[in-house]
CSV table of C-alpha atoms in Angstrom, one decimal:
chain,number,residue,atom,x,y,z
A,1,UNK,CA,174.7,240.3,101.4
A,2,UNK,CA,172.7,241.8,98.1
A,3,UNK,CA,171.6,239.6,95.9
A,4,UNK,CA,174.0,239.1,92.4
A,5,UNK,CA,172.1,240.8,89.9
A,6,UNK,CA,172.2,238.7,86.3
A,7,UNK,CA,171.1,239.4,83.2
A,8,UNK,CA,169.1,237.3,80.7
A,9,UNK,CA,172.4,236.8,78.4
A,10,UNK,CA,174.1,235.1,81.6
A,11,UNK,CA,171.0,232.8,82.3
A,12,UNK,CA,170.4,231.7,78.5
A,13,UNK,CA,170.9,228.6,76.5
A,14,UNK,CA,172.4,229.9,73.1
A,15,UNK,CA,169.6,228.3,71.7
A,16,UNK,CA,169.7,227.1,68.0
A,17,UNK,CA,166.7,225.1,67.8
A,18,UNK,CA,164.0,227.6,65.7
A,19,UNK,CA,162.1,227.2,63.1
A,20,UNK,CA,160.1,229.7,60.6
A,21,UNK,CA,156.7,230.5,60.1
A,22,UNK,CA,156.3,227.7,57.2
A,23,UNK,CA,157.2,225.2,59.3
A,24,UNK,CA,154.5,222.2,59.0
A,25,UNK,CA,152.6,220.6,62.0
A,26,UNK,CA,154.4,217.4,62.0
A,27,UNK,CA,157.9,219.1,61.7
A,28,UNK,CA,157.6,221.0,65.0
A,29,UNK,CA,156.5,217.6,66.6
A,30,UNK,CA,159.3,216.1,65.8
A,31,UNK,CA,161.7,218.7,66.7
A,32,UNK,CA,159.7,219.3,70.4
A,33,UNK,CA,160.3,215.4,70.7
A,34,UNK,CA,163.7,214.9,69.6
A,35,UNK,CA,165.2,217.8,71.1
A,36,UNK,CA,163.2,217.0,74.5
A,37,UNK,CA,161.8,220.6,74.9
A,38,UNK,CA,158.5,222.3,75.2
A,39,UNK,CA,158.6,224.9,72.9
A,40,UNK,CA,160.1,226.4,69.8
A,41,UNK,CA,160.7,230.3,68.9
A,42,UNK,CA,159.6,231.0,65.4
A,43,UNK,CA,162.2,233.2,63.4
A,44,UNK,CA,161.9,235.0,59.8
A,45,UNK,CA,165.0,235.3,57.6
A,46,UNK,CA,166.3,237.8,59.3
A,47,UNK,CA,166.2,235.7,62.8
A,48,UNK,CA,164.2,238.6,63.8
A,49,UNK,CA,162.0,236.5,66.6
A,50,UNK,CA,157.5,236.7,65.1
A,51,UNK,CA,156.3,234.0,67.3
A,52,UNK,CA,156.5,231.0,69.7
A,53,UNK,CA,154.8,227.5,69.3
A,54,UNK,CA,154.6,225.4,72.9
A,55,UNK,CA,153.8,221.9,73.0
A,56,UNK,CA,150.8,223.1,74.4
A,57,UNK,CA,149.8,225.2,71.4
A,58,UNK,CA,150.4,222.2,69.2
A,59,UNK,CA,148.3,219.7,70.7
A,60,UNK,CA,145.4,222.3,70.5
A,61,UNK,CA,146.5,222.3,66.9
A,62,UNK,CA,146.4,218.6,66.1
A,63,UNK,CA,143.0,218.5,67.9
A,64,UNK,CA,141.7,221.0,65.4
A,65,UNK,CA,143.7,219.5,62.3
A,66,UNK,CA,146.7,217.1,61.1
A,67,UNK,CA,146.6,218.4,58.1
A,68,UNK,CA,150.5,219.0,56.5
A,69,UNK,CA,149.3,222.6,55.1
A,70,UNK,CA,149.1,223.5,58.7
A,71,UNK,CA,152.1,225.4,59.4
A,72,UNK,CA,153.2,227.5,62.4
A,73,UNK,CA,152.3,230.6,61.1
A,74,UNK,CA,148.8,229.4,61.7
A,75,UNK,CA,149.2,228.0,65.7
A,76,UNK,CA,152.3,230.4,67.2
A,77,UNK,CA,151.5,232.3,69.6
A,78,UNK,CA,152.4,236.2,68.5
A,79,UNK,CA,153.2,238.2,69.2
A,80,UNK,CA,155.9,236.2,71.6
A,81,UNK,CA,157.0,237.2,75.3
A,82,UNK,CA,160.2,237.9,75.4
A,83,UNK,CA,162.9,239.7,77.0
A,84,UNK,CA,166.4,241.8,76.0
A,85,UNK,CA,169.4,240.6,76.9
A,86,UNK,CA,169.9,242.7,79.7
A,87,UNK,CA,166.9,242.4,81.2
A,88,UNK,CA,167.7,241.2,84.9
A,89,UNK,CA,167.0,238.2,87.0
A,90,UNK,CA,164.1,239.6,89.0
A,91,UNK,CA,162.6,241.0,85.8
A,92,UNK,CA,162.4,237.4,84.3
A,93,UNK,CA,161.5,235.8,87.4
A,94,UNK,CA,158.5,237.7,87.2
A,95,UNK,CA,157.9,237.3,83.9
A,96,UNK,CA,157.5,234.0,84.6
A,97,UNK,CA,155.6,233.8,87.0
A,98,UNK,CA,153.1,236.7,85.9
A,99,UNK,CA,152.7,235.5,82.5
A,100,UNK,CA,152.4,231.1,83.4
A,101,UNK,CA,154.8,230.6,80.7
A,102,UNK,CA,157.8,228.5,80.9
A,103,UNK,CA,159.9,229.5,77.7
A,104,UNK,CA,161.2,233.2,78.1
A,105,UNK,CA,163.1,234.1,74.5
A,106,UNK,CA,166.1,236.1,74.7
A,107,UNK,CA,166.2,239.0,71.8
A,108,UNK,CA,168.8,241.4,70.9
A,109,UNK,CA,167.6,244.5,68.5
A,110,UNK,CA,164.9,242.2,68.1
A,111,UNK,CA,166.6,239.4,67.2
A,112,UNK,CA,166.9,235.5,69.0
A,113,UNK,CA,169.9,235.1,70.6
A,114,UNK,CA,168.8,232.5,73.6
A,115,UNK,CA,166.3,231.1,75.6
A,116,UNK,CA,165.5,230.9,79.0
A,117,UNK,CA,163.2,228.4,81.0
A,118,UNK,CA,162.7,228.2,84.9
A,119,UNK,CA,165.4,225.2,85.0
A,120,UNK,CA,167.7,228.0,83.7
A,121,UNK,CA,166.6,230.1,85.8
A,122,UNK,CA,167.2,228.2,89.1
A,123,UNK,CA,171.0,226.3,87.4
A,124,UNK,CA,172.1,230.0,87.5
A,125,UNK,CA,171.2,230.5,91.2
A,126,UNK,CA,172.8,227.6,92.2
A,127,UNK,CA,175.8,228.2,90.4
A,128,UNK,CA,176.2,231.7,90.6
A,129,UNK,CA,174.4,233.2,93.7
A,130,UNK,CA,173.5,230.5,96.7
A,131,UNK,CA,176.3,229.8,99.0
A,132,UNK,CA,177.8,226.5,97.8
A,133,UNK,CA,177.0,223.4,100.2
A,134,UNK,CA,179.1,223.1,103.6
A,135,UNK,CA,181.8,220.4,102.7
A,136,UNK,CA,181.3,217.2,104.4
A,137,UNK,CA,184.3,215.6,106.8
């Protein structure tokens, strides 16, 4: 049987945790540790996605510096990978796995509208596309 084709917008978390360019070393820490995830899209006013800070990219940073005037403009990653909304499985899959990331934002006319990670990616197999379990008794 083919494979059910999905799109990004039906593997995404509508995502609202972003922050802006301006925001300050310590700030993204906390959000990263009180949200319990591993990166953050930057936005500008517009929501118009211009970068990504990952954990990883932070504690680079706060080797170099934890000085407040630090902001994200200065350690984000830009510009970001990301995808449209209807880009499909297979073409995130790969991006994955081609680019070693593991947070894949979702833009619409260039704006944020989700993200993805690989946990994402495999809840919506599950759900959506493997046969469900054989029921027991």
């Amino acid at each position: 049987s083919p494979i059910m084709k999905g799109h990004a917008r039906n593997i995404m978390t509508h995502h609202a945790t972003v922050i802006t360019e301006d925001t300050s070393l310590g700030a993204i820490a906390g959000i990263l540790v009180h949200a319990r995830i591993g990166g953050v899209p930057v936005v500008d006013v517009h929501e118009r996605l211009v970068g990504f800070v990952s954990e990883t990219d932070l504690m680079g940073a706060l080797l170099r510096s934890t000085d407040e005037s630090v902001t994200a403009r200065d350690v984000m990653s830009t510009p970001p990978i990301s995808v449209d909304e209807f880009a499909t499985s297979d073409e995130v899959m790969t991006i994955f796995r081609e680019r070693d990331i593991h947070h894949l934002p979702v833009v619409r006319s260039g704006r944020l509208v989700g993200i993805i990670t690989p946990l994402d990616v495999l809840k919506f197999f599950l759900d959506k596309v493997l046969p469900p379990p054989p029921e027991v008794g």
